Tab-separated table of C-alpha atoms in Angstrom:
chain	number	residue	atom	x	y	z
A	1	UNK	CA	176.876	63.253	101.101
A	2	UNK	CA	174.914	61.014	98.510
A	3	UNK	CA	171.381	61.405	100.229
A	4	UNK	CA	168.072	62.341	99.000
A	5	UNK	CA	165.817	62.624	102.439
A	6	UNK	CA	161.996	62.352	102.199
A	7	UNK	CA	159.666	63.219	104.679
A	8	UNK	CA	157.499	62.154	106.023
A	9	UNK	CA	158.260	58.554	106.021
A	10	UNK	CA	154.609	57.112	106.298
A	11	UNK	CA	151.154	59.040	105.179
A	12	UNK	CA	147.870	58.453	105.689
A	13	UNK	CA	145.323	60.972	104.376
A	14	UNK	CA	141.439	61.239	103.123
A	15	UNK	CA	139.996	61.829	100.364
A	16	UNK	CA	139.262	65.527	101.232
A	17	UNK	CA	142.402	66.601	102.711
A	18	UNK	CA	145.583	68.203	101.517
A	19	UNK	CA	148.865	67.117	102.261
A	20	UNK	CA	153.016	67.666	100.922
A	21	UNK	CA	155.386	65.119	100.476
A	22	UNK	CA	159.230	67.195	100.415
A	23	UNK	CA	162.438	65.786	99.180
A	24	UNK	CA	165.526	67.278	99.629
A	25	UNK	CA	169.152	66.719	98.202
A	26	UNK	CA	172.122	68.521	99.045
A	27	UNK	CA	174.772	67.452	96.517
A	28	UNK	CA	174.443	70.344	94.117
A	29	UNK	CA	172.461	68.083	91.547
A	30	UNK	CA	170.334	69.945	89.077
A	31	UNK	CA	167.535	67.726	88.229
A	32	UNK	CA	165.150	66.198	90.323
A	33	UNK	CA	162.489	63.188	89.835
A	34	UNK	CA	159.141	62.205	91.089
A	35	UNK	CA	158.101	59.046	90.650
A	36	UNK	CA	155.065	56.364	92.336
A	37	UNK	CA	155.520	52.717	92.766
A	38	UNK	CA	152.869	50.432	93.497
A	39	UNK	CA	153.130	47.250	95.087
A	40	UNK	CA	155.502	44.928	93.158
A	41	UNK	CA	155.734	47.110	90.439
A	42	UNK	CA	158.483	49.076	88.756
A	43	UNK	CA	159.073	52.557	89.403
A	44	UNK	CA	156.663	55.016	86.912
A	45	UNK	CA	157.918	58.364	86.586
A	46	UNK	CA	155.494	61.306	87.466
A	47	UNK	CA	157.658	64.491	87.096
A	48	UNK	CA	161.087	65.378	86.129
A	49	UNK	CA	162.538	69.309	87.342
A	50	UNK	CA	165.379	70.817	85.102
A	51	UNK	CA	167.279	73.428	86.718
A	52	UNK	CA	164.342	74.006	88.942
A	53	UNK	CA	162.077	74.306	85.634
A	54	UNK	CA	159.358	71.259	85.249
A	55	UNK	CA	160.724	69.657	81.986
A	56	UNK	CA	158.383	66.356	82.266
A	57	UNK	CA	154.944	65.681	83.411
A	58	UNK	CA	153.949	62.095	82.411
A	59	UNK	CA	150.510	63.356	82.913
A	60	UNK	CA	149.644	63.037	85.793
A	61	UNK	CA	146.270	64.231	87.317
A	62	UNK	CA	146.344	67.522	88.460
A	63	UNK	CA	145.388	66.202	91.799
A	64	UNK	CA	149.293	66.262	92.328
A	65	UNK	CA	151.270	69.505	91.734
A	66	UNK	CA	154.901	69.405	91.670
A	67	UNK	CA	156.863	72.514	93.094
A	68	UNK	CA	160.403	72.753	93.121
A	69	UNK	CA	161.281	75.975	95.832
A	70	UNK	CA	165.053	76.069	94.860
A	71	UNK	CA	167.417	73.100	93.509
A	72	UNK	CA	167.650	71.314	96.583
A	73	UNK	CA	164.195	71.039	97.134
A	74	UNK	CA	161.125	69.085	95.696
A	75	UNK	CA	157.588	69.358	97.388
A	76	UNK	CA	154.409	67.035	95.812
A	77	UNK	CA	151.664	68.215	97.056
A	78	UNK	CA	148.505	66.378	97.102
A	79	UNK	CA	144.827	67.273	96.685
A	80	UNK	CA	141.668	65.415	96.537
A	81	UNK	CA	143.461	61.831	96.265
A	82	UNK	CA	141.689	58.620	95.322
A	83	UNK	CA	141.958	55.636	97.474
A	84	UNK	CA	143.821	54.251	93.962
A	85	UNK	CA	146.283	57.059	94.557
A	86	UNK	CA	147.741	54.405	97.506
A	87	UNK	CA	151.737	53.738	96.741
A	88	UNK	CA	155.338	54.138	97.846
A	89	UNK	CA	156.432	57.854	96.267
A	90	UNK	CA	159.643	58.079	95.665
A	91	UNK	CA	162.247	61.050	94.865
A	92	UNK	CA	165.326	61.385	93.169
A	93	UNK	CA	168.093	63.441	92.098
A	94	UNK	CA	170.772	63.608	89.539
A	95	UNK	CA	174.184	65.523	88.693
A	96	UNK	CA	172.333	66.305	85.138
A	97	UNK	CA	169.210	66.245	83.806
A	98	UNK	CA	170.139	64.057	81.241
A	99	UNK	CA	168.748	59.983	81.537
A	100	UNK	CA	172.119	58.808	81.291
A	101	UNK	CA	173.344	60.099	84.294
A	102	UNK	CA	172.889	58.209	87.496
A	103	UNK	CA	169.953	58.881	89.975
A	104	UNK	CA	170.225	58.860	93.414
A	105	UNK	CA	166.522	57.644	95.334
A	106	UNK	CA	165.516	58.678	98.306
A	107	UNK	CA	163.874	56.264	100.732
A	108	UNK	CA	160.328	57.131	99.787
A	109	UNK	CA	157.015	58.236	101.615
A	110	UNK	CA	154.310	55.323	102.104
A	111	UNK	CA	151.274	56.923	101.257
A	112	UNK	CA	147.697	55.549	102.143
A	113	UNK	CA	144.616	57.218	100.882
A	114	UNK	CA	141.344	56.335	102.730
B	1	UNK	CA	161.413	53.117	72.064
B	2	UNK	CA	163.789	51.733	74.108
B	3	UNK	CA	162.430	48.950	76.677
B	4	UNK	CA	163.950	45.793	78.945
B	5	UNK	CA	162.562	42.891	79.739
B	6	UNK	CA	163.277	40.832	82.358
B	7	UNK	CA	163.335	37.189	82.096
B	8	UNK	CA	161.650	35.909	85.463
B	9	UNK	CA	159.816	37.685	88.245
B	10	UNK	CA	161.049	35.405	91.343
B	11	UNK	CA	164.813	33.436	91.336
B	12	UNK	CA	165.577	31.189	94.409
B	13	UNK	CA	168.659	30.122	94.953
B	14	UNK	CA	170.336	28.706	97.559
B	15	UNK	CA	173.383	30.546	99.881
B	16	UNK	CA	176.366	30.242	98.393
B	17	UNK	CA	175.542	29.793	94.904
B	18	UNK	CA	175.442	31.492	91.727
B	19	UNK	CA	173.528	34.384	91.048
B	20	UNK	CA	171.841	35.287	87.709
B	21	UNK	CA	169.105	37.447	86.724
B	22	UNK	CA	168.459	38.191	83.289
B	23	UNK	CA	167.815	41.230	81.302
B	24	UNK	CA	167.501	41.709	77.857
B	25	UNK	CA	167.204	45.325	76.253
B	26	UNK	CA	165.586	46.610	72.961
B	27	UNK	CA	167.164	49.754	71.679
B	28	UNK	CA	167.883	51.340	68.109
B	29	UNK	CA	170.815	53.025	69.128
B	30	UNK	CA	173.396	52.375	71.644
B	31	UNK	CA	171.646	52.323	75.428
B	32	UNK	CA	172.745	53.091	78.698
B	33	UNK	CA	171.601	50.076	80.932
B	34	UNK	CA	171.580	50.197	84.477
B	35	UNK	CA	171.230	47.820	87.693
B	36	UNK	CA	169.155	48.836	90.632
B	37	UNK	CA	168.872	46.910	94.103
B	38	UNK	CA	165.717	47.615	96.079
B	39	UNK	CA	165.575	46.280	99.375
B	40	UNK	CA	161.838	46.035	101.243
B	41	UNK	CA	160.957	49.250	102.015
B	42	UNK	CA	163.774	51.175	100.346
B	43	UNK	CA	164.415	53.482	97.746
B	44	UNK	CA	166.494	52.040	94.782
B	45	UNK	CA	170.351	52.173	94.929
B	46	UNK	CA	172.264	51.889	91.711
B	47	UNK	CA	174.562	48.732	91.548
B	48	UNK	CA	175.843	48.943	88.513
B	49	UNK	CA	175.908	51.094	85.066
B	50	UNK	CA	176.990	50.561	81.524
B	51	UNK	CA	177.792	53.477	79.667
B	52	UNK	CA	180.152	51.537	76.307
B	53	UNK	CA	183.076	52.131	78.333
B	54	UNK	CA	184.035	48.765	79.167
B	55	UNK	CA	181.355	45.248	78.105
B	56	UNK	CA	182.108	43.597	81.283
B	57	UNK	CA	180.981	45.803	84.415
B	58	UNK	CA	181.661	45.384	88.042
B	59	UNK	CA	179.332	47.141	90.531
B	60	UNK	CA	178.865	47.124	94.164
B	61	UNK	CA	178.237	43.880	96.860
B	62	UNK	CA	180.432	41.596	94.225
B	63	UNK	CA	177.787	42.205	91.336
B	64	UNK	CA	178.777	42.511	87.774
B	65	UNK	CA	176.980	42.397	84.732
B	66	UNK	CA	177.981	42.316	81.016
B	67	UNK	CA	176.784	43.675	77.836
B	68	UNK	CA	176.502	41.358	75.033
B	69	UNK	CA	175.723	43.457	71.688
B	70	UNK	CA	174.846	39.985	69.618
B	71	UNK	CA	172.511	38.959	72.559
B	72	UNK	CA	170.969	42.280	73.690
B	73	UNK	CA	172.036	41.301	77.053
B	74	UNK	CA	172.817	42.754	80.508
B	75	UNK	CA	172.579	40.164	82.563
B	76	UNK	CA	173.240	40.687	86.499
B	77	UNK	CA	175.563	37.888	88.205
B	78	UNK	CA	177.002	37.479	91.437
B	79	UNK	CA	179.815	34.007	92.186
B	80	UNK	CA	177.782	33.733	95.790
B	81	UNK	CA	174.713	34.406	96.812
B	82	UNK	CA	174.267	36.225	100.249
B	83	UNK	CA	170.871	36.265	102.567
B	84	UNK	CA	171.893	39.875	102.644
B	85	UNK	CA	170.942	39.919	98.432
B	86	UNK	CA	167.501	38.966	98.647
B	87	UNK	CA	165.754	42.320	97.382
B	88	UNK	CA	163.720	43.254	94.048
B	89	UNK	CA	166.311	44.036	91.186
B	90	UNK	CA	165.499	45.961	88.460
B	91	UNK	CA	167.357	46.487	84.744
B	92	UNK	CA	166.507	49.763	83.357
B	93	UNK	CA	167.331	51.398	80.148
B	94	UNK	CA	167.914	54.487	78.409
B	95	UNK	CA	169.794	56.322	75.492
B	96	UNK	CA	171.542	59.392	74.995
B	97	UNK	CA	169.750	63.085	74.909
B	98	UNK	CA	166.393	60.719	76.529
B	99	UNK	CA	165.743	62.467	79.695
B	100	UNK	CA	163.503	59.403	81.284
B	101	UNK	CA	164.491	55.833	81.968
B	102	UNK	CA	162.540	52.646	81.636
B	103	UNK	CA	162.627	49.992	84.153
B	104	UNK	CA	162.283	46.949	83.988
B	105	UNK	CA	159.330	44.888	85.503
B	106	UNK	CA	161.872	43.534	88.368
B	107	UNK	CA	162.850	40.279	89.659
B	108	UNK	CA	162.474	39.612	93.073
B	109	UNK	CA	165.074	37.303	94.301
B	110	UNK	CA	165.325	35.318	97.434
B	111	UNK	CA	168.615	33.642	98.716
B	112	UNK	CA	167.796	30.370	101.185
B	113	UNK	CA	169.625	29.670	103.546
């Protein structure tokens, strides 16, 4: 199995509320990746999880808090977005935490913030 | 810092023909360059990865791509375009003992029928 799920698929949210985004991978990889894509842009990394340690935060506002329950799972939760905030997130996992190994993406959550 | 660059946002080309997208990389020691596909909608899927194994590397859906050390190159080819291909590609870069990768700004290509 070479899936990373997301859920949920689509989001729409306000300003005020709080919401998750969860990713999930069960092929025993120990590093796991958050990153947000905006509209035909490249990929820009947010977070990276080490062995269920945070190891990267590019960062972000705190308006987004990582939390990584146990190695196959990855939650973002969100807080007080901006309508800016508006992008495709996307997870991902590798074997190793190391760049040179190959990440595996999950489909992504469509978020919207009104 | 290691970066890519690729060389044209949008390629047309026609089914059936030759496929080329260009990347070019920028990296003081040896790099790790990868190939992603992302079809509308999608996550990114890995096509293809050089890791100084081999110059010339195949990947999956008939794409290969090959690293030219003199050039800086990784470009992405494929013999025949499929209306199946058209999707953003991106090149992306990294080195060893870097934990992050850099991607390209992606080239969008569409195949006409």
């Amino acid at each position: 199995d070479t899936e990373v799920t997301q859920t949920p698929k689509h989001l729409v949210m306000g300003m005020t509320n709080k919401k998750s985004l969860k990713c999930e991978q069960h092929m025993g990889h120990r590093a796991m990746y958050w990153y947000k894509q905006k509209a035909k842009k490249p990929p820009e990394l947010m977070f990276v999880y080490s062995y269920e340690k945070l190891s990267i935060n590019e960062s972000v506002p705190s308006r987004f808090s990582p939390e990584c329950p146990n190695s196959s799972l990855l939650n973002l939760h969100l807080h007080a977005l901006q309508p800016e905030d508006s992008a495709l997130y996307l997870c991902a996992s590798s074997q190793d935490p190391r760049g040179t190994d190959t990440q595996y993406f999950g489909p992504g959550t469509r978020l919207t913030v009104l | 810092a290691q970066s890519v660059t690729q060389l044209g946002s949008h390629v047309s080309v026609s089914e059936g023909a030759l496929v080329l997208l260009r990347c070019n990389y920028s990296s003081s020691v040896p790099p790790y360059l990868f190939w992603y596909v992302q079809y509308p909608n999608q996550g990114l899927q890995l096509l293809l990865k050089y890791t100084s194994a081999a110059t010339l590397v195949k990947g999956i859906n008939g794409f290969e791509a090959e690293f030219k050390k003199s050039e800086t190159s990784f470009h992405l080819t494929k013999p025949s375009a499929h209306m199946r291909d058209a999707a953003e590609y991106f090149c992306a870069v990294t080195i060893q003992g870097y934990q992050k990768v850099t991607f390209g700004t992606g080239t969008k290509l569409q195949v006409i029928p």
